[in-house]
Short mmCIF file of N, CA and C in Angstrom, two decimals:
data_model
loop_
_atom_site.label_atom_id
_atom_site.label_comp_id
_atom_site.label_asym_id
_atom_site.label_seq_id
_atom_site.Cartn_x
_atom_site.Cartn_y
_atom_site.Cartn_z
N MET Y 1 89.40 199.60 25.24
CA MET Y 1 89.93 198.96 24.04
C MET Y 1 89.35 199.67 22.82
N ASN Y 2 90.18 199.78 21.80
CA ASN Y 2 89.77 200.38 20.54
C ASN Y 2 90.11 199.42 19.40
N ILE Y 3 89.23 199.34 18.41
CA ILE Y 3 89.48 198.47 17.26
C ILE Y 3 89.31 199.29 15.99
N VAL Y 4 90.35 199.31 15.17
CA VAL Y 4 90.30 199.99 13.88
C VAL Y 4 90.15 198.91 12.81
N VAL Y 5 89.11 199.04 11.99
CA VAL Y 5 88.83 198.06 10.94
C VAL Y 5 89.29 198.63 9.61
N THR Y 6 90.11 197.86 8.89
CA THR Y 6 90.60 198.27 7.58
C THR Y 6 90.25 197.20 6.56
N ASP Y 7 89.54 197.59 5.52
CA ASP Y 7 89.23 196.66 4.43
C ASP Y 7 90.39 196.68 3.44
N CYS Y 8 91.11 195.57 3.37
CA CYS Y 8 92.19 195.43 2.41
C CYS Y 8 91.63 194.70 1.19
N GLU Y 9 92.42 194.52 0.16
CA GLU Y 9 91.91 193.90 -1.06
C GLU Y 9 91.36 192.49 -0.84
N SER Y 10 92.12 191.66 -0.16
CA SER Y 10 91.72 190.26 -0.04
C SER Y 10 91.39 189.83 1.39
N TYR Y 11 91.45 190.77 2.33
CA TYR Y 11 91.15 190.44 3.73
C TYR Y 11 90.73 191.68 4.50
N VAL Y 12 90.24 191.46 5.71
CA VAL Y 12 89.90 192.56 6.62
C VAL Y 12 90.91 192.53 7.77
N ARG Y 13 91.47 193.69 8.09
CA ARG Y 13 92.45 193.81 9.17
C ARG Y 13 91.81 194.52 10.35
N LEU Y 14 91.96 193.92 11.53
CA LEU Y 14 91.49 194.53 12.77
C LEU Y 14 92.72 194.92 13.59
N ILE Y 15 92.86 196.20 13.85
CA ILE Y 15 93.97 196.67 14.68
C ILE Y 15 93.40 196.92 16.07
N VAL Y 16 93.82 196.09 17.02
CA VAL Y 16 93.27 196.12 18.38
C VAL Y 16 94.24 196.88 19.29
N GLU Y 17 93.71 197.79 20.08
CA GLU Y 17 94.51 198.57 21.02
C GLU Y 17 93.90 198.48 22.41
N GLY Y 18 94.68 198.05 23.38
CA GLY Y 18 94.22 197.98 24.76
C GLY Y 18 94.04 196.55 25.25
N ARG Y 19 93.64 196.45 26.49
CA ARG Y 19 93.44 195.14 27.13
C ARG Y 19 92.21 194.44 26.57
N VAL Y 20 92.36 193.13 26.35
CA VAL Y 20 91.22 192.32 25.93
C VAL Y 20 90.83 191.48 27.15
N ASP Y 21 89.76 191.89 27.82
CA ASP Y 21 89.36 191.22 29.05
C ASP Y 21 87.84 191.00 29.05
N THR Y 22 87.29 190.69 30.20
CA THR Y 22 85.86 190.39 30.31
C THR Y 22 85.00 191.55 29.81
N ASN Y 23 85.43 192.77 30.08
CA ASN Y 23 84.64 193.94 29.68
C ASN Y 23 84.72 194.24 28.19
N THR Y 24 85.86 193.95 27.57
CA THR Y 24 86.07 194.35 26.18
C THR Y 24 85.96 193.20 25.17
N SER Y 25 85.99 191.96 25.64
CA SER Y 25 85.97 190.83 24.71
C SER Y 25 84.71 190.76 23.85
N PRO Y 26 83.51 191.16 24.35
CA PRO Y 26 82.35 191.15 23.45
C PRO Y 26 82.54 192.08 22.24
N GLN Y 27 83.21 193.20 22.46
CA GLN Y 27 83.49 194.13 21.36
C GLN Y 27 84.42 193.47 20.33
N LEU Y 28 85.45 192.76 20.81
CA LEU Y 28 86.36 192.07 19.90
C LEU Y 28 85.62 190.97 19.14
N GLN Y 29 84.83 190.20 19.84
CA GLN Y 29 84.08 189.12 19.21
C GLN Y 29 83.17 189.67 18.10
N GLN Y 30 82.46 190.74 18.38
CA GLN Y 30 81.58 191.34 17.39
C GLN Y 30 82.36 191.85 16.19
N ALA Y 31 83.52 192.46 16.44
CA ALA Y 31 84.35 192.97 15.34
C ALA Y 31 84.85 191.83 14.46
N ILE Y 32 85.23 190.72 15.08
CA ILE Y 32 85.70 189.56 14.32
C ILE Y 32 84.57 189.00 13.46
N LEU Y 33 83.40 188.81 14.06
CA LEU Y 33 82.26 188.26 13.30
C LEU Y 33 81.83 189.20 12.18
N SER Y 34 81.85 190.49 12.42
CA SER Y 34 81.52 191.46 11.38
C SER Y 34 82.54 191.42 10.24
N ALA Y 35 83.81 191.25 10.60
CA ALA Y 35 84.87 191.16 9.59
C ALA Y 35 84.65 189.94 8.69
N PHE Y 36 84.23 188.83 9.28
CA PHE Y 36 83.99 187.63 8.49
C PHE Y 36 82.74 187.76 7.61
N GLN Y 37 81.88 188.71 7.88
CA GLN Y 37 80.75 188.97 6.98
C GLN Y 37 81.22 189.70 5.72
N LYS Y 38 82.34 190.40 5.82
CA LYS Y 38 82.90 191.14 4.67
C LYS Y 38 83.90 190.32 3.87
N SER Y 39 84.62 189.43 4.55
CA SER Y 39 85.70 188.68 3.90
C SER Y 39 85.87 187.34 4.58
N LYS Y 40 86.40 186.36 3.84
CA LYS Y 40 86.63 185.06 4.46
C LYS Y 40 88.00 184.99 5.15
N ASP Y 41 88.80 186.04 4.97
CA ASP Y 41 90.12 186.09 5.59
C ASP Y 41 90.23 187.33 6.47
N VAL Y 42 90.69 187.11 7.71
CA VAL Y 42 90.79 188.20 8.69
C VAL Y 42 92.17 188.16 9.35
N VAL Y 43 92.77 189.33 9.50
CA VAL Y 43 94.03 189.49 10.20
C VAL Y 43 93.77 190.37 11.42
N ILE Y 44 94.18 189.90 12.59
CA ILE Y 44 94.00 190.65 13.83
C ILE Y 44 95.37 191.09 14.32
N ASP Y 45 95.58 192.39 14.37
CA ASP Y 45 96.87 192.96 14.77
C ASP Y 45 96.82 193.28 16.27
N PHE Y 46 97.68 192.61 17.03
CA PHE Y 46 97.72 192.75 18.49
C PHE Y 46 98.92 193.58 18.96
N LEU Y 47 99.46 194.43 18.09
CA LEU Y 47 100.66 195.20 18.44
C LEU Y 47 100.49 195.98 19.74
N ASN Y 48 99.32 196.55 19.96
CA ASN Y 48 99.09 197.37 21.15
C ASN Y 48 98.17 196.70 22.16
N VAL Y 49 98.26 195.37 22.26
CA VAL Y 49 97.48 194.61 23.24
C VAL Y 49 98.44 194.09 24.31
N PRO Y 50 98.36 194.66 25.52
CA PRO Y 50 99.29 194.24 26.57
C PRO Y 50 98.83 193.00 27.34
N TYR Y 51 97.52 192.64 27.21
CA TYR Y 51 96.98 191.55 28.04
C TYR Y 51 95.73 190.99 27.37
N ILE Y 52 95.54 189.67 27.50
CA ILE Y 52 94.31 189.03 27.05
C ILE Y 52 93.86 188.04 28.13
N SER Y 53 92.57 188.08 28.46
CA SER Y 53 92.02 187.19 29.48
C SER Y 53 91.38 185.98 28.81
N SER Y 54 90.83 185.08 29.61
CA SER Y 54 90.16 183.90 29.06
C SER Y 54 88.94 184.30 28.23
N ALA Y 55 88.30 185.40 28.58
CA ALA Y 55 87.17 185.88 27.78
C ALA Y 55 87.64 186.32 26.39
N GLY Y 56 88.80 186.93 26.34
CA GLY Y 56 89.40 187.31 25.05
C GLY Y 56 89.79 186.10 24.24
N LEU Y 57 90.30 185.08 24.90
CA LEU Y 57 90.65 183.83 24.21
C LEU Y 57 89.41 183.21 23.59
N ARG Y 58 88.30 183.30 24.30
CA ARG Y 58 87.03 182.76 23.78
C ARG Y 58 86.64 183.48 22.49
N ALA Y 59 86.81 184.80 22.45
CA ALA Y 59 86.49 185.57 21.24
C ALA Y 59 87.37 185.12 20.07
N LEU Y 60 88.65 184.86 20.34
CA LEU Y 60 89.55 184.37 19.29
C LEU Y 60 89.14 182.97 18.83
N LEU Y 61 88.74 182.12 19.77
CA LEU Y 61 88.31 180.77 19.42
C LEU Y 61 87.07 180.81 18.52
N ILE Y 62 86.12 181.67 18.85
CA ILE Y 62 84.92 181.82 18.02
C ILE Y 62 85.32 182.30 16.62
N GLY Y 63 86.27 183.21 16.56
CA GLY Y 63 86.77 183.69 15.27
C GLY Y 63 87.41 182.58 14.46
N GLN Y 64 88.22 181.75 15.12
CA GLN Y 64 88.88 180.65 14.43
C GLN Y 64 87.86 179.65 13.90
N LYS Y 65 86.85 179.35 14.70
CA LYS Y 65 85.80 178.42 14.26
C LYS Y 65 85.01 179.01 13.09
N THR Y 66 84.77 180.31 13.12
CA THR Y 66 84.07 180.98 12.02
C THR Y 66 84.90 180.89 10.74
N ALA Y 67 86.21 181.13 10.86
CA ALA Y 67 87.10 181.04 9.70
C ALA Y 67 87.05 179.64 9.09
N THR Y 68 87.12 178.64 9.94
CA THR Y 68 87.10 177.26 9.47
C THR Y 68 85.77 176.95 8.78
N SER Y 69 84.67 177.39 9.35
CA SER Y 69 83.35 177.10 8.77
C SER Y 69 83.15 177.80 7.43
N LYS Y 70 83.83 178.93 7.21
CA LYS Y 70 83.70 179.68 5.96
C LYS Y 70 84.78 179.29 4.95
N GLY Y 71 85.67 178.38 5.33
CA GLY Y 71 86.77 178.01 4.45
C GLY Y 71 87.79 179.12 4.30
N GLY Y 72 87.87 179.97 5.31
CA GLY Y 72 88.78 181.11 5.28
C GLY Y 72 89.91 180.95 6.27
N SER Y 73 90.48 182.07 6.67
CA SER Y 73 91.60 182.02 7.61
C SER Y 73 91.53 183.21 8.56
N MET Y 74 92.12 183.01 9.72
CA MET Y 74 92.25 184.09 10.70
C MET Y 74 93.69 184.04 11.22
N LYS Y 75 94.38 185.17 11.12
CA LYS Y 75 95.75 185.29 11.59
C LYS Y 75 95.81 186.32 12.69
N VAL Y 76 96.64 186.06 13.70
CA VAL Y 76 96.91 187.04 14.75
C VAL Y 76 98.36 187.46 14.59
N THR Y 77 98.59 188.76 14.45
CA THR Y 77 99.95 189.25 14.21
C THR Y 77 100.41 190.19 15.32
N ASN Y 78 101.73 190.41 15.35
CA ASN Y 78 102.35 191.37 16.27
C ASN Y 78 101.98 191.12 17.74
N VAL Y 79 102.09 189.87 18.14
CA VAL Y 79 101.73 189.48 19.51
C VAL Y 79 102.91 189.76 20.44
N SER Y 80 102.64 190.45 21.54
CA SER Y 80 103.69 190.75 22.52
C SER Y 80 104.12 189.47 23.24
N ASP Y 81 105.25 189.53 23.90
CA ASP Y 81 105.75 188.37 24.65
C ASP Y 81 104.77 187.94 25.74
N VAL Y 82 104.19 188.91 26.43
CA VAL Y 82 103.24 188.60 27.51
C VAL Y 82 102.02 187.87 26.97
N VAL Y 83 101.43 188.41 25.89
CA VAL Y 83 100.24 187.78 25.29
C VAL Y 83 100.62 186.42 24.69
N MET Y 84 101.79 186.33 24.06
CA MET Y 84 102.22 185.04 23.49
C MET Y 84 102.36 183.99 24.58
N ASN Y 85 102.86 184.38 25.74
CA ASN Y 85 102.99 183.46 26.86
C ASN Y 85 101.61 182.94 27.28
N ILE Y 86 100.62 183.82 27.31
CA ILE Y 86 99.25 183.42 27.66
C ILE Y 86 98.71 182.45 26.61
N LEU Y 87 98.96 182.77 25.33
CA LEU Y 87 98.49 181.89 24.25
C LEU Y 87 99.15 180.51 24.33
N GLU Y 88 100.42 180.48 24.66
CA GLU Y 88 101.13 179.20 24.77
C GLU Y 88 100.65 178.39 25.97
N LEU Y 89 100.52 179.06 27.12
CA LEU Y 89 100.08 178.35 28.33
C LEU Y 89 98.67 177.79 28.20
N SER Y 90 97.82 178.50 27.46
CA SER Y 90 96.43 178.07 27.30
C SER Y 90 96.26 177.05 26.18
N GLY Y 91 97.31 176.83 25.38
CA GLY Y 91 97.21 175.92 24.25
C GLY Y 91 96.72 176.58 22.99
N PHE Y 92 96.40 177.86 23.05
CA PHE Y 92 95.87 178.56 21.88
C PHE Y 92 96.92 178.78 20.81
N ALA Y 93 98.19 178.75 21.17
CA ALA Y 93 99.26 178.92 20.18
C ALA Y 93 99.23 177.76 19.17
N LYS Y 94 98.69 176.63 19.55
CA LYS Y 94 98.57 175.49 18.64
C LYS Y 94 97.33 175.57 17.77
N ILE Y 95 96.32 176.32 18.23
CA ILE Y 95 95.04 176.41 17.51
C ILE Y 95 95.06 177.57 16.51
N LEU Y 96 95.64 178.69 16.91
CA LEU Y 96 95.62 179.90 16.10
C LEU Y 96 96.83 179.99 15.20
N LYS Y 97 96.66 180.69 14.07
CA LYS Y 97 97.80 181.01 13.22
C LYS Y 97 98.35 182.34 13.71
N ILE Y 98 99.57 182.31 14.23
CA ILE Y 98 100.18 183.49 14.83
C ILE Y 98 101.45 183.85 14.05
N GLU Y 99 101.54 185.10 13.67
CA GLU Y 99 102.74 185.57 12.96
C GLU Y 99 103.35 186.74 13.69
#
């Protein structure tokens, strides 16, 4: 998995490429927490994410809780049908802001 971090004017964008699973989710979690140290608003682009495991969902949940505690926001964009299905089945589609 690869994560490209872009500092935009009012938010930080994380472009994630590759599978988010047990091996890579700590990297995603760290990137999300680091992004929230720079900005209270974070956008996570999942255009090139073919799969997310429960460990990856945990990283997103920690990000969402961090956003809430900072009075900010976290958005997940460009979610594939496969990943969206996982988010819906797990109930995360109701917790996360997905565009």
